[in-house]
Structures are given as structure tokens and as C-alpha cells.
Short mmCIF file of C-alpha atoms and ligand atoms in Angstrom, two decimals:
data_model
loop_
_atom_site.label_atom_id
_atom_site.label_comp_id
_atom_site.label_asym_id
_atom_site.label_seq_id
_atom_site.Cartn_x
_atom_site.Cartn_y
_atom_site.Cartn_z
CA MET M 1 10.51 53.10 12.27
CA PRO M 2 8.95 54.90 9.34
CA GLY M 3 11.22 55.16 6.36
CA ASP M 4 13.49 52.36 7.54
CA THR M 5 14.54 50.52 4.41
CA SER M 6 16.72 47.87 6.03
CA ALA M 7 15.73 44.25 5.47
CA PHE M 8 14.29 43.84 8.94
CA GLY M 9 12.61 47.22 8.66
CA LEU M 10 10.81 46.06 5.52
CA LEU M 11 9.79 42.81 7.17
CA LEU M 12 8.63 44.39 10.39
CA ALA M 13 6.73 47.16 8.66
CA GLY M 14 5.00 44.62 6.44
CA ASP M 15 6.21 46.46 3.37
CA PRO M 16 3.42 46.06 0.76
CA ALA M 17 5.80 45.43 -2.14
CA LEU M 18 7.55 42.70 -0.18
CA LEU M 19 4.28 41.16 0.93
CA ALA M 20 2.96 41.12 -2.62
CA ILE M 21 6.07 39.31 -3.77
CA VAL M 22 5.78 36.72 -0.99
CA ARG M 23 2.09 36.26 -1.74
CA LEU M 24 2.71 35.73 -5.46
CA SER M 25 5.53 33.28 -4.81
CA LEU M 26 3.35 31.18 -2.52
CA ALA M 27 0.39 31.35 -4.89
CA VAL M 28 2.47 30.22 -7.87
CA SER M 29 4.32 27.41 -6.07
CA LEU M 30 1.26 26.14 -4.18
CA SER M 31 -0.84 26.11 -7.37
CA ALA M 32 1.90 24.29 -9.23
CA THR M 33 2.27 21.74 -6.44
CA ALA M 34 -1.50 21.19 -6.29
CA LEU M 35 -1.68 20.66 -10.06
CA ALA M 36 1.37 18.41 -9.98
CA ALA M 37 -0.27 16.37 -7.20
CA VAL M 38 -3.48 15.98 -9.18
CA ILE M 39 -1.49 14.69 -12.16
CA GLY M 40 1.47 13.05 -10.46
CA ILE M 41 -0.15 10.97 -7.70
CA PRO M 42 -2.59 9.04 -9.95
CA LEU M 43 0.12 8.74 -12.60
CA GLY M 44 2.67 7.36 -10.14
CA ALA M 45 0.11 5.00 -8.61
CA ALA M 46 -1.00 3.77 -12.03
CA VAL M 47 2.58 3.09 -13.12
CA ALA M 48 3.16 1.26 -9.84
CA LEU M 49 0.16 -1.02 -10.29
CA THR M 50 0.03 -1.73 -13.99
CA ARG M 51 2.17 -3.76 -16.30
CA PHE M 52 2.33 -2.40 -19.82
CA ARG M 53 4.81 -2.30 -22.65
CA GLY M 54 7.27 0.53 -22.10
CA ARG M 55 6.67 0.66 -18.35
CA GLU M 56 10.38 0.45 -17.54
CA GLY M 57 11.02 3.23 -20.02
CA MET M 58 8.32 5.30 -18.35
CA ILE M 59 9.96 4.85 -14.94
CA VAL M 60 13.38 5.83 -16.28
CA PHE M 61 11.79 8.83 -18.00
CA LEU M 62 10.08 10.01 -14.81
CA ASN M 63 13.26 9.56 -12.80
CA ALA M 64 15.27 11.41 -15.45
CA MET M 65 12.73 14.25 -15.58
CA MET M 66 13.35 14.86 -11.87
CA GLY M 67 16.87 15.86 -12.76
CA VAL M 68 16.15 18.25 -15.64
CA PRO M 69 17.46 21.72 -14.71
CA PRO M 70 14.69 24.29 -14.18
CA VAL M 71 16.23 26.62 -16.75
CA VAL M 72 15.75 23.99 -19.42
CA ILE M 73 12.11 23.60 -18.43
CA GLY M 74 11.79 27.38 -18.46
CA LEU M 75 13.29 27.55 -21.93
CA THR M 76 10.95 24.83 -23.22
CA VAL M 77 7.86 26.52 -21.81
CA PHE M 78 9.13 29.85 -23.15
CA LEU M 79 9.36 28.40 -26.66
CA LEU M 80 5.90 26.87 -26.37
CA LEU M 81 4.28 30.06 -25.10
CA SER M 82 6.19 32.67 -27.08
CA ARG M 83 4.14 34.57 -29.64
CA SER M 84 5.36 32.40 -32.53
CA GLY M 85 5.21 29.17 -30.51
CA PRO M 86 2.46 26.53 -30.74
CA LEU M 87 0.64 27.89 -27.67
CA GLY M 88 1.47 31.53 -28.34
CA SER M 89 -2.12 32.51 -29.04
CA PHE M 90 -3.02 32.15 -25.36
CA GLY M 91 -0.83 35.13 -24.56
CA LEU M 92 0.44 33.51 -21.36
CA LEU M 93 4.12 34.40 -21.61
CA PHE M 94 5.30 36.68 -18.78
CA THR M 95 2.24 35.97 -16.65
CA PRO M 96 1.89 34.14 -13.30
CA GLN M 97 0.03 31.40 -15.19
CA ALA M 98 3.11 30.73 -17.29
CA MET M 99 5.13 30.38 -14.11
CA ILE M 100 2.58 27.91 -12.73
CA VAL M 101 2.81 25.89 -15.96
CA ALA M 102 6.60 25.77 -15.76
CA GLN M 103 6.68 24.77 -12.09
CA THR M 104 3.95 22.18 -12.62
CA ILE M 105 6.08 20.59 -15.33
CA MET M 106 9.03 20.65 -12.95
CA VAL M 107 7.23 19.22 -9.90
CA THR M 108 4.99 16.59 -11.55
CA PRO M 109 7.83 14.12 -12.27
CA ILE M 110 9.10 14.49 -8.71
CA ILE M 111 5.70 13.66 -7.26
CA ALA M 112 4.98 10.92 -9.80
CA ALA M 113 8.34 9.20 -9.32
CA LEU M 114 8.22 9.32 -5.52
CA THR M 115 4.57 8.22 -5.52
CA ARG M 116 5.39 5.28 -7.77
CA GLN M 117 8.11 4.10 -5.42
CA THR M 118 5.97 4.50 -2.30
CA VAL M 119 2.88 2.87 -3.80
CA GLU M 120 4.87 0.03 -5.34
CA ASP M 121 6.45 -0.83 -1.98
CA LEU M 122 3.07 -0.79 -0.28
CA TRP M 123 1.53 -2.83 -3.10
CA ALA M 124 4.13 -5.56 -2.64
CA GLU M 125 2.91 -5.78 0.94
CA TYR M 126 -0.83 -5.53 0.25
CA ARG M 127 -1.13 -7.41 -3.05
CA ASP M 128 -2.17 -10.80 -1.74
CA GLU M 129 -4.62 -9.43 0.82
CA LEU M 130 -6.35 -7.04 -1.57
CA THR M 131 -6.46 -9.58 -4.38
CA ALA M 132 -7.93 -12.19 -2.04
CA MET M 133 -10.54 -9.65 -0.93
CA ASN M 134 -11.50 -9.12 -4.58
CA VAL M 135 -10.87 -5.40 -4.48
CA GLY M 136 -11.35 -3.69 -7.86
CA PRO M 137 -8.55 -1.74 -9.57
CA LEU M 138 -9.75 1.78 -8.74
CA ARG M 139 -10.34 0.88 -5.14
CA LYS M 140 -6.90 -0.69 -4.98
CA ILE M 141 -5.35 2.60 -6.06
CA ALA M 142 -7.48 4.55 -3.61
CA THR M 143 -6.52 2.18 -0.78
CA LEU M 144 -2.82 2.40 -1.53
CA VAL M 145 -2.85 6.18 -1.89
CA TRP M 146 -4.81 6.55 1.33
CA ASP M 147 -2.64 4.16 3.32
CA ALA M 148 0.51 5.83 1.96
CA ARG M 149 -0.85 9.30 2.68
CA PHE M 150 1.78 10.24 5.25
CA SER M 151 4.61 9.47 2.84
CA LEU M 152 2.72 11.20 0.06
CA VAL M 153 2.31 14.39 2.09
CA THR M 154 6.06 14.36 2.62
CA THR M 155 6.41 13.95 -1.13
CA LEU M 156 4.16 16.97 -1.73
CA LEU M 157 6.20 19.03 0.72
CA ALA M 158 9.37 18.03 -1.12
CA GLY M 159 7.76 19.12 -4.38
CA PHE M 160 6.63 22.41 -2.91
CA GLY M 161 10.10 23.00 -1.47
CA ARG M 162 11.63 22.48 -4.89
CA ALA M 163 9.13 24.85 -6.51
CA ALA M 164 9.41 27.59 -3.90
CA SER M 165 13.18 27.67 -4.09
CA GLU M 166 13.70 27.43 -7.84
CA VAL M 167 14.43 30.47 -9.92
CA GLY M 168 15.56 29.15 -13.29
CA SER M 169 12.25 28.44 -14.96
CA ILE M 170 10.09 31.26 -13.60
CA ILE M 171 12.63 33.93 -14.35
CA ILE M 172 12.52 32.90 -18.01
CA VAL M 173 8.76 32.54 -18.43
CA GLY M 174 7.73 35.17 -15.87
CA GLY M 175 10.26 37.87 -16.57
CA ASN M 176 10.42 39.28 -13.00
CA ILE M 177 7.97 42.10 -13.82
CA GLU M 178 7.51 44.31 -10.78
CA GLY M 179 4.08 43.96 -9.21
CA PHE M 180 3.11 41.20 -11.63
CA THR M 181 5.51 38.31 -11.93
CA ARG M 182 8.19 39.22 -9.40
CA THR M 183 8.66 36.35 -6.93
CA MET M 184 11.01 35.91 -4.01
CA THR M 185 13.61 34.00 -5.94
CA THR M 186 13.51 36.10 -9.10
CA ALA M 187 13.69 39.29 -7.00
CA ILE M 188 16.71 37.99 -5.11
CA ALA M 189 18.39 36.94 -8.34
CA LEU M 190 17.81 40.21 -10.17
CA GLU M 191 17.39 42.95 -7.54
CA THR M 192 20.70 42.13 -5.90
CA SER M 193 22.54 43.14 -9.03
CA LYS M 194 20.57 46.39 -9.14
CA GLY M 195 21.62 47.21 -5.59
CA ASP M 196 18.28 46.69 -3.81
CA LEU M 197 19.97 44.62 -1.16
CA SER M 198 17.53 45.16 1.68
CA LEU M 199 14.61 43.77 -0.35
CA ALA M 200 16.74 40.80 -1.41
CA ILE M 201 17.86 40.10 2.14
CA GLY M 202 14.31 40.47 3.50
CA LEU M 203 13.06 37.97 0.92
CA GLY M 204 15.96 35.67 1.66
CA ILE M 205 14.92 35.61 5.32
CA VAL M 206 11.33 34.83 4.38
CA LEU M 207 12.51 32.00 2.09
CA ILE M 208 14.61 30.50 4.85
CA GLY M 209 11.58 30.68 7.12
CA ILE M 210 9.46 28.87 4.55
CA VAL M 211 12.04 26.14 4.09
CA VAL M 212 12.24 25.65 7.87
CA ILE M 213 8.45 25.47 8.10
CA ILE M 214 8.27 22.90 5.28
CA ASN M 215 10.83 20.71 6.98
CA ALA M 216 9.11 21.04 10.34
CA LEU M 217 5.82 20.03 8.71
CA ALA M 218 7.47 17.08 6.99
CA TRP M 219 8.84 15.99 10.35
CA VAL M 220 5.50 16.32 12.09
CA VAL M 221 3.78 14.36 9.32
CA ARG M 222 6.37 11.61 9.49
CA ARG M 223 5.98 11.30 13.26
CA ALA M 224 2.21 11.26 12.94
CA GLY M 225 2.49 8.57 10.28
CA GLU M 226 4.71 6.44 12.48
CA ALA M 227 2.41 6.84 15.44
CA TYR M 228 -0.53 5.86 13.31
CA ALA M 229 0.84 3.13 11.08
CA GLY M 230 3.34 1.59 13.49
CA MET Y 1 6.77 -20.73 -11.73
CA ARG Y 2 9.57 -20.56 -14.27
CA GLY Y 3 10.25 -24.26 -14.42
CA VAL Y 4 10.06 -25.06 -10.72
CA THR Y 5 7.55 -27.81 -10.11
CA ILE Y 6 5.93 -26.99 -6.80
CA LEU Y 7 2.89 -29.22 -6.84
CA ASP Y 8 3.11 -32.35 -8.88
CA ARG Y 9 0.12 -34.45 -9.90
CA LEU Y 10 -1.80 -33.37 -6.85
CA SER Y 11 -5.29 -34.70 -7.18
CA LEU Y 12 -7.39 -33.93 -4.21
CA THR Y 13 -11.09 -33.83 -3.59
CA VAL Y 14 -12.14 -31.75 -0.64
CA GLY Y 15 -15.58 -32.66 0.63
CA ALA Y 16 -18.03 -30.66 2.67
CA GLY Y 17 -18.00 -31.11 6.43
CA ALA Y 18 -15.29 -30.88 9.07
CA PRO Y 19 -12.05 -29.08 8.19
CA THR Y 20 -9.59 -30.52 5.73
CA VAL Y 21 -6.12 -30.21 7.22
CA LEU Y 22 -2.98 -30.07 5.09
CA ILE Y 23 0.11 -31.35 6.83
CA GLY Y 24 3.66 -31.96 5.69
CA PRO Y 25 7.18 -30.68 6.20
CA ASN Y 26 8.40 -27.19 5.26
CA GLY Y 27 8.27 -26.69 1.53
CA ALA Y 28 5.77 -29.51 1.05
CA GLY Y 29 3.43 -27.26 -0.93
CA LYS Y 30 0.75 -26.48 1.66
CA THR Y 31 0.84 -22.72 1.11
CA THR Y 32 0.95 -23.21 -2.65
CA ALA Y 33 -2.10 -25.47 -2.53
CA LEU Y 34 -4.03 -22.93 -0.46
CA ARG Y 35 -3.01 -20.04 -2.76
CA LEU Y 36 -4.25 -22.05 -5.73
CA MET Y 37 -7.58 -22.60 -3.99
CA ALA Y 38 -7.74 -18.90 -3.16
CA GLY Y 39 -7.34 -18.09 -6.84
CA LEU Y 40 -4.16 -16.10 -6.21
CA MET Y 41 -2.31 -18.18 -8.72
CA ALA Y 42 -3.38 -20.36 -11.59
CA PRO Y 43 -2.15 -23.90 -12.07
CA THR Y 44 0.34 -24.20 -14.93
CA SER Y 45 -1.52 -27.32 -15.91
CA GLY Y 46 -4.54 -29.01 -14.43
CA ARG Y 47 -7.61 -27.35 -12.99
CA ILE Y 48 -9.55 -26.58 -9.88
CA THR Y 49 -13.30 -27.08 -9.75
CA TRP Y 50 -15.87 -26.20 -7.12
CA GLY Y 51 -18.72 -28.64 -6.72
CA GLY Y 52 -17.63 -30.12 -10.04
CA ARG Y 53 -17.88 -26.74 -11.76
CA PRO Y 54 -15.23 -24.20 -12.53
CA ASP Y 55 -17.14 -21.23 -11.07
CA VAL Y 56 -15.52 -19.91 -8.00
CA PRO Y 57 -17.56 -19.61 -4.80
CA ALA Y 58 -18.38 -15.97 -4.18
CA ARG Y 59 -17.65 -16.04 -0.49
CA ARG Y 60 -14.13 -17.34 -0.23
CA ALA Y 61 -11.53 -15.95 2.16
CA ILE Y 62 -7.94 -16.73 3.04
CA MET Y 63 -5.79 -16.01 6.03
CA PHE Y 64 -2.14 -15.97 5.06
CA GLN Y 65 0.78 -17.53 6.85
CA LYS Y 66 2.22 -14.01 7.13
CA PRO Y 67 -0.81 -11.71 7.11
CA ALA Y 68 -0.29 -8.08 6.07
CA MET Y 69 -1.95 -5.53 8.30
CA LEU Y 70 -3.42 -2.54 6.51
CA ARG Y 71 -2.08 0.74 7.91
CA ARG Y 72 -5.30 1.34 9.76
CA SER Y 73 -6.72 0.57 13.16
CA ALA Y 74 -7.77 -2.97 14.05
CA GLY Y 75 -11.37 -1.85 13.52
CA GLY Y 76 -10.34 -0.15 10.26
CA ASN Y 77 -8.93 -3.43 8.96
CA LEU Y 78 -12.22 -5.16 9.69
CA ARG Y 79 -14.26 -2.31 8.23
CA TYR Y 80 -12.22 -2.59 5.04
CA ALA Y 81 -12.91 -6.32 4.75
CA LEU Y 82 -16.61 -5.81 5.51
CA ASN Y 83 -16.79 -3.19 2.79
CA ALA Y 84 -14.92 -5.40 0.30
CA ALA Y 85 -17.35 -8.20 1.09
CA GLY Y 86 -20.31 -5.95 0.38
CA ILE Y 87 -21.74 -5.99 3.91
CA PRO Y 88 -24.23 -3.12 4.44
CA ARG Y 89 -22.63 -0.14 6.17
CA ARG Y 90 -25.17 -0.02 8.99
CA ASP Y 91 -23.99 -3.47 10.16
CA TYR Y 92 -20.31 -2.51 10.44
CA ALA Y 93 -20.26 -1.45 14.09
CA GLY Y 94 -22.06 -4.56 15.32
CA ARG Y 95 -20.03 -6.93 13.16
CA ILE Y 96 -16.73 -5.36 14.21
CA HIS Y 97 -17.52 -5.86 17.89
CA GLU Y 98 -18.68 -9.39 17.22
CA LEU Y 99 -15.56 -10.29 15.23
CA LEU Y 100 -13.14 -8.75 17.73
CA ALA Y 101 -14.85 -10.56 20.60
CA LEU Y 102 -14.78 -13.80 18.64
CA VAL Y 103 -10.98 -13.79 18.39
CA GLY Y 104 -10.44 -12.34 21.85
CA LEU Y 105 -9.39 -8.85 20.82
CA ASP Y 106 -12.18 -6.88 22.52
CA GLY Y 107 -11.25 -3.32 23.27
CA LEU Y 108 -8.48 -3.12 20.67
CA GLU Y 109 -10.67 -1.66 17.93
CA ARG Y 110 -8.85 1.66 17.81
CA ARG Y 111 -5.30 0.33 18.09
CA PRO Y 112 -3.26 0.74 14.87
CA ALA Y 113 -3.15 -2.81 13.51
CA ARG Y 114 0.59 -2.73 12.97
CA ARG Y 115 1.05 -1.89 16.65
CA LEU Y 116 -0.57 -5.15 17.71
CA SER Y 117 1.65 -8.02 18.82
CA GLY Y 118 2.39 -10.79 16.33
CA GLY Y 119 -0.17 -13.10 17.86
CA GLU Y 120 -2.79 -10.35 18.04
CA GLN Y 121 -2.17 -9.53 14.37
CA GLN Y 122 -2.72 -13.17 13.51
CA ARG Y 123 -6.03 -13.19 15.35
CA LEU Y 124 -7.06 -9.95 13.68
CA ALA Y 125 -6.23 -11.56 10.32
CA LEU Y 126 -8.56 -14.43 11.16
CA ALA Y 127 -11.32 -12.01 12.13
CA ARG Y 128 -10.73 -10.15 8.86
CA ALA Y 129 -11.02 -13.37 6.87
CA LEU Y 130 -14.29 -14.08 8.65
CA ALA Y 131 -15.71 -10.63 7.93
CA GLY Y 132 -17.58 -11.62 4.78
CA ASP Y 133 -18.99 -14.76 6.38
CA PRO Y 134 -17.13 -17.01 3.92
CA ALA Y 135 -18.49 -20.28 2.62
CA VAL Y 136 -14.94 -21.44 1.95
CA LEU Y 137 -12.31 -20.43 4.51
CA LEU Y 138 -8.64 -21.09 3.75
CA LEU Y 139 -6.27 -20.83 6.70
CA ASP Y 140 -2.49 -21.08 6.35
CA GLU Y 141 -1.02 -22.03 9.73
CA PRO Y 142 -3.57 -19.98 11.64
CA THR Y 143 -2.02 -20.59 15.06
CA ALA Y 144 1.66 -20.67 14.14
CA SER Y 145 2.80 -18.01 16.61
CA LEU Y 146 0.08 -18.16 19.21
CA ASP Y 147 0.26 -19.11 22.87
CA PRO Y 148 -1.86 -22.05 24.10
CA ALA Y 149 -4.77 -19.86 25.22
CA ALA Y 150 -4.94 -17.99 21.92
CA THR Y 151 -4.56 -21.28 20.04
CA LYS Y 152 -7.57 -22.61 21.91
CA THR Y 153 -9.54 -19.45 21.04
CA ILE Y 154 -8.73 -19.88 17.35
CA GLU Y 155 -9.50 -23.59 17.34
CA ASP Y 156 -12.86 -22.87 18.93
CA VAL Y 157 -13.55 -20.27 16.25
CA ILE Y 158 -12.61 -22.71 13.50
CA ARG Y 159 -14.87 -25.35 15.00
CA ALA Y 160 -17.75 -22.90 15.25
CA VAL Y 161 -17.27 -21.71 11.67
CA ALA Y 162 -17.18 -25.29 10.40
CA ALA Y 163 -20.23 -26.19 12.47
CA LYS Y 164 -22.15 -23.39 10.77
CA GLY Y 165 -21.51 -25.10 7.45
CA ALA Y 166 -18.48 -23.27 6.06
CA LYS Y 167 -15.78 -25.40 4.49
CA VAL Y 168 -12.43 -24.87 6.20
CA VAL Y 169 -9.22 -25.93 4.50
CA MET Y 170 -6.19 -25.25 6.65
CA SER Y 171 -2.54 -26.12 7.03
CA THR Y 172 -0.68 -26.74 10.26
CA HIS Y 173 2.53 -28.12 11.68
CA ASP Y 174 0.75 -28.99 14.90
CA LEU Y 175 -0.28 -32.64 14.62
CA GLY Y 176 -2.31 -32.36 17.82
CA GLN Y 177 -4.27 -29.57 16.16
CA ALA Y 178 -4.73 -31.62 13.00
CA ARG Y 179 -6.12 -34.40 15.18
CA ARG Y 180 -8.38 -32.03 17.14
CA LEU Y 181 -9.85 -30.20 14.15
CA GLY Y 182 -9.42 -32.41 11.13
CA GLY Y 183 -12.21 -34.13 9.33
CA ASP Y 184 -9.83 -35.13 6.57
CA ILE Y 185 -6.06 -35.10 6.67
CA VAL Y 186 -3.91 -34.50 3.62
CA LEU Y 187 -0.22 -35.31 3.89
CA LEU Y 188 1.92 -33.51 1.34
CA HIS Y 189 5.63 -33.88 0.71
CA ARG Y 190 7.69 -32.20 -1.99
CA GLY Y 191 4.56 -31.22 -3.84
CA ARG Y 192 3.09 -34.70 -3.92
CA LEU Y 193 0.16 -36.17 -2.13
CA LEU Y 194 1.46 -38.96 0.09
CA GLU Y 195 -1.70 -39.96 1.86
CA THR Y 196 -5.15 -38.63 2.54
CA GLY Y 197 -8.04 -39.92 4.56
CA PRO Y 198 -10.42 -39.29 7.43
CA ALA Y 199 -8.61 -38.06 10.55
CA ALA Y 200 -9.89 -40.96 12.62
CA THR Y 201 -8.18 -43.59 10.51
CA PHE Y 202 -5.26 -41.46 9.31
CA PHE Y 203 -3.82 -41.10 12.79
CA THR Y 204 -4.60 -44.55 14.10
CA SER Y 205 -3.85 -46.67 11.06
CA PRO Y 206 -1.91 -44.79 8.38
CA GLN Y 207 -1.82 -46.67 5.13
CA THR Y 208 1.61 -45.63 3.89
CA GLU Y 209 5.08 -45.98 5.30
CA ALA Y 210 5.65 -42.24 4.72
CA ALA Y 211 2.67 -41.29 6.88
CA ARG Y 212 3.84 -43.62 9.63
CA ILE Y 213 7.29 -42.04 9.56
CA PHE Y 214 5.85 -38.52 9.57
CA LEU Y 215 3.45 -39.23 12.43
CA ALA Y 216 6.24 -40.80 14.45
CA GLY Y 217 8.04 -37.48 14.18
CA ASP Y 218 10.84 -38.82 12.03
CA LEU Y 219 12.20 -37.00 9.01
CA LEU Y 220 10.67 -37.72 5.65
CA VAL Y 221 13.21 -38.13 2.90
N1 ATP D 1 7.07 -18.33 -6.37
C1 ATP D 1 7.85 -19.40 -6.19
N2 ATP D 1 8.88 -19.62 -7.01
C2 ATP D 1 9.69 -20.71 -6.85
N3 ATP D 1 9.50 -21.60 -5.88
C3 ATP D 1 8.50 -21.43 -5.03
C4 ATP D 1 7.61 -20.33 -5.13
N4 ATP D 1 6.69 -20.43 -4.14
C5 ATP D 1 7.01 -21.54 -3.46
N5 ATP D 1 8.08 -22.15 -3.99
C6 ATP D 1 8.68 -23.41 -3.53
O1 ATP D 1 7.70 -24.39 -3.53
C7 ATP D 1 7.82 -25.26 -2.43
C8 ATP D 1 6.52 -25.29 -1.64
O2 ATP D 1 6.33 -24.06 -0.97
P1 ATP D 1 5.13 -23.81 0.01
O3 ATP D 1 5.24 -22.40 0.48
O4 ATP D 1 3.86 -24.19 -0.63
O5 ATP D 1 5.46 -24.81 1.20
P2 ATP D 1 4.73 -25.02 2.59
O6 ATP D 1 4.27 -26.44 2.61
O7 ATP D 1 3.72 -23.98 2.81
O8 ATP D 1 5.94 -24.87 3.60
P3 ATP D 1 6.00 -24.19 5.07
O9 ATP D 1 5.61 -25.26 6.02
O10 ATP D 1 7.44 -23.86 5.21
O11 ATP D 1 5.12 -23.01 5.07
C9 ATP D 1 8.99 -24.72 -1.63
O12 ATP D 1 10.12 -25.51 -1.96
C10 ATP D 1 9.16 -23.33 -2.10
O13 ATP D 1 10.50 -22.93 -2.04
MG1 MG D 2 3.49 -22.44 4.09
#
């Protein structure tokens, strides 16, 4: 159907503008989740295994950070990256990189807090055995992260789900610039008001699909984990 | 232990040779004594020496009363222990087969450890403790939930390990087992040492009233 501008028409025709938006959204949220995993998993595991002054405060802080609204994170990153801000000289504001930074800040506490809980529970179970086997601290962390990997993958999927569906922070630091920083959620939020309903609906369908896929993956991973770990 | 006295004035010398068996009612302090020897806790006061010296033997292993299975296969659990004990990687496959056969778990190498039955897990835990070829082997009720055949398997393993020169210190509620395996018997009650001596004389001519009561199957008060 050439020239069909209905939502399904756009999807079926593989409309380039729509595809570019989907691609950017996935790239931003996947990058942010990957960065958050690299920071959050070791951080969560370290907090789970170590005893230091201010540890309880750290745990409360991480848990609280999970609840900070994305718009507030967006505003903070905006202030940091704006031309007069401390990191303004990098010229990152209104770029995909800025969106990755904002989503990383949003997702890291989620991954760190969930990792801490998971690893701490497993540590309670493993502590005596690993200590008796004289396992060093780094290897302890590696063992716990590896043996908790099914739960941790679920944690990553939860983080990615949060990132892919949030609009508050990336709309502020990205600016929804067509062909550059326009993602699925920012397009839906802003294009609807401009009357481009078919694009918004098409993106909405794609987003629903992604959410379903994430949950299906989480389910598969959980089942695999149960089958493996008993 | 925040003010709870668990072991009180326990002075015990464990010699080389046949297994030393800790017996005594629930809460006597058997597990606590073994955990102290394993270095998992430090005495609030007093000390533990090895051969008269404070240095800990390098090859020391413990099997817990409630062993935790790593979320890996049976073979994976053994591989982990072999690695932790610094065994060369090329020996893993052979050692794993040997250890599984030793405790009667042949063919279960690939089974997720947490899918094994309780008794199988207990035997895997023993194999895991043996992985590093320990010089000191601490066993906390190693046959507590095993059937008679598996109990015999484990007792044979313990005998073989002791015969090869390793020092076994174990706890049990099974007096028959204490008699079968014990070189020395240690009777604990409420954290105190009531009586200790060679198994031969301990069972036939106990020196204390408490030991006589315990051996007769009556309640210690
Ligand atoms: N961490 C702890 N804090 C307080 N009390 C403890 C602690 N660990 C053990 N106890 C107490 O110390 C006593 C000895 O416990 P232990 O586990 O050594 O007994 P046991 O001889 O192994 O008994 P069982 O035959 O039931 O295994 C018990 O009364 C127990 O409740
Ligand atoms: Mg005990």
C-alpha cells in the first residue's frame, strides 16, 4: 500500500523514519542498561559482601534512588550538561549520549539494589562453605554473581524495561530532535499533540511488543534458572 | 556470641590416628567445636593450636551438618572445590570420577546439585570436602540423614581417609557409629567436656556417671 500513512501501514512498510526511531530507542536503552550493569552489579555485590561504616546509609540511598522520578534525573543531567553547567564543555546536551547518561543514572540504582539483595541472600547460604574453602574476596564475588546469574539477568531485563519505557529524562536532555534524538517514548509524548497520530500509534505498538518480549525473556530465564539450580 | 557461653573451659587435645568422635545431646556444642577447628569462628577467649603451634594446617576441610549446594552440577561442585584447593586443572576429570565413585554417586556428575536427594547431597558434600585431599577433615554428623547402605559407604570412606593418615574429627548421634569409627571419644554436654578417652575403654568402662547415663540412653541433666 504505497502512501498508506496509517499506523499499521507505517509498520508494514518499514517506514524509515519509524525504524530510525525504534533503532535509536533500543540503542540508547541497551547502552544505558549495559553501562548500568557494569557499574551496578559489582557495586551491589560489593555492598552485599562488605561491612563498612555507612553501609546501611548506602543501602537506603540505593533503594531511594530507585524511586527518583525520571524527570528529576533528566533535570539534574540537564543542569550538569548545559552550556553553563560543570560538564557543559563536552557539548553533550541534546545528543543521544546525554540520553544514555541520564538513563544510566536511572537504571544503575535499580540494578545495584536488586543485585545487592540477590547476592546477599545467596551469600548467607554460601558463606560457610566458601569461607571454609578459603576462597579469596574477588573470587567470592565472581562465584556469587555467576551462581545468581539467572536472577541477575531478570534484574537486567527489569532495568532495560524501565529505560525503554521512560520518557521523562530523555525528553529533557535529548530534546526529541527529529532524526537525531527522537525516541519511541519522546515521539509518542510530543507527536501526539502535533497530530501525528499514526506515527505515535505505530510506535506504541512497537513498545508494547518490546515489553511483551522482555517479559517473555524474563520468564524463559527464570524457568531455565529453576531447571538448572533446582 | 553476645554473652552466650557456648563452650566453657573446653580443653581438648586431639591426637593423630583414628577418628576423634564428638558425642553429646543436641546443643552440647559439637558443631561449635568443629566450627572453631575449621577457623570459621574465633574463640572469645582461649586458643587453638595445631601440633603445638598456632599455624593452621593448609589442607583442612569441613563438611557441615547442613551442607549448602552450589547452584551448579554435582561435578561443578567438585570442580569448584578442586579449584579452590589448587588442584591442577588437568586432574579435574579424573578426580571428579574418583570422588563420585567413592561416595557412591557415579553417573550423577551432570545433575544439578540442588536436584539431588538429601542423602545424595550429603554424600556430595563429603566428596567435596575430600576434594583437596585434606590432612584434617572435620565432619559434622556426616550420616545424619542417610540410609544404612549409604551410611556404610560413608563409614568406609572415613575409615579409608583415616587409614591414609588424615586426621578426622567428627560428630555423631549414632553411638554405634562412634563405636565403629572412633579412636577417641569426646562427650560434650552444655558446652563442657564431660569425659574423653579411647573408644575401647570409653564404651566398656566409662569413668564418669554422666557418661554411663548417656551411654545407657538416659537423659543427661
Ligand atoms: N551463633 C550463636 N548464637 C547464640 N547461640 C548459639 C550460636 N550458635 C550456637 N549456639 C548455641 O550453642 C549451643 C551449642 O550449639 P551447637 O550447634 O554447637 O550444638 P550441637 O552439639 O552441634 O547440637 P546438635 O546435636 O543439635 O547439632 C546451643 O545451645 C546453641 O543454641
Ligand atoms: Mg550440631
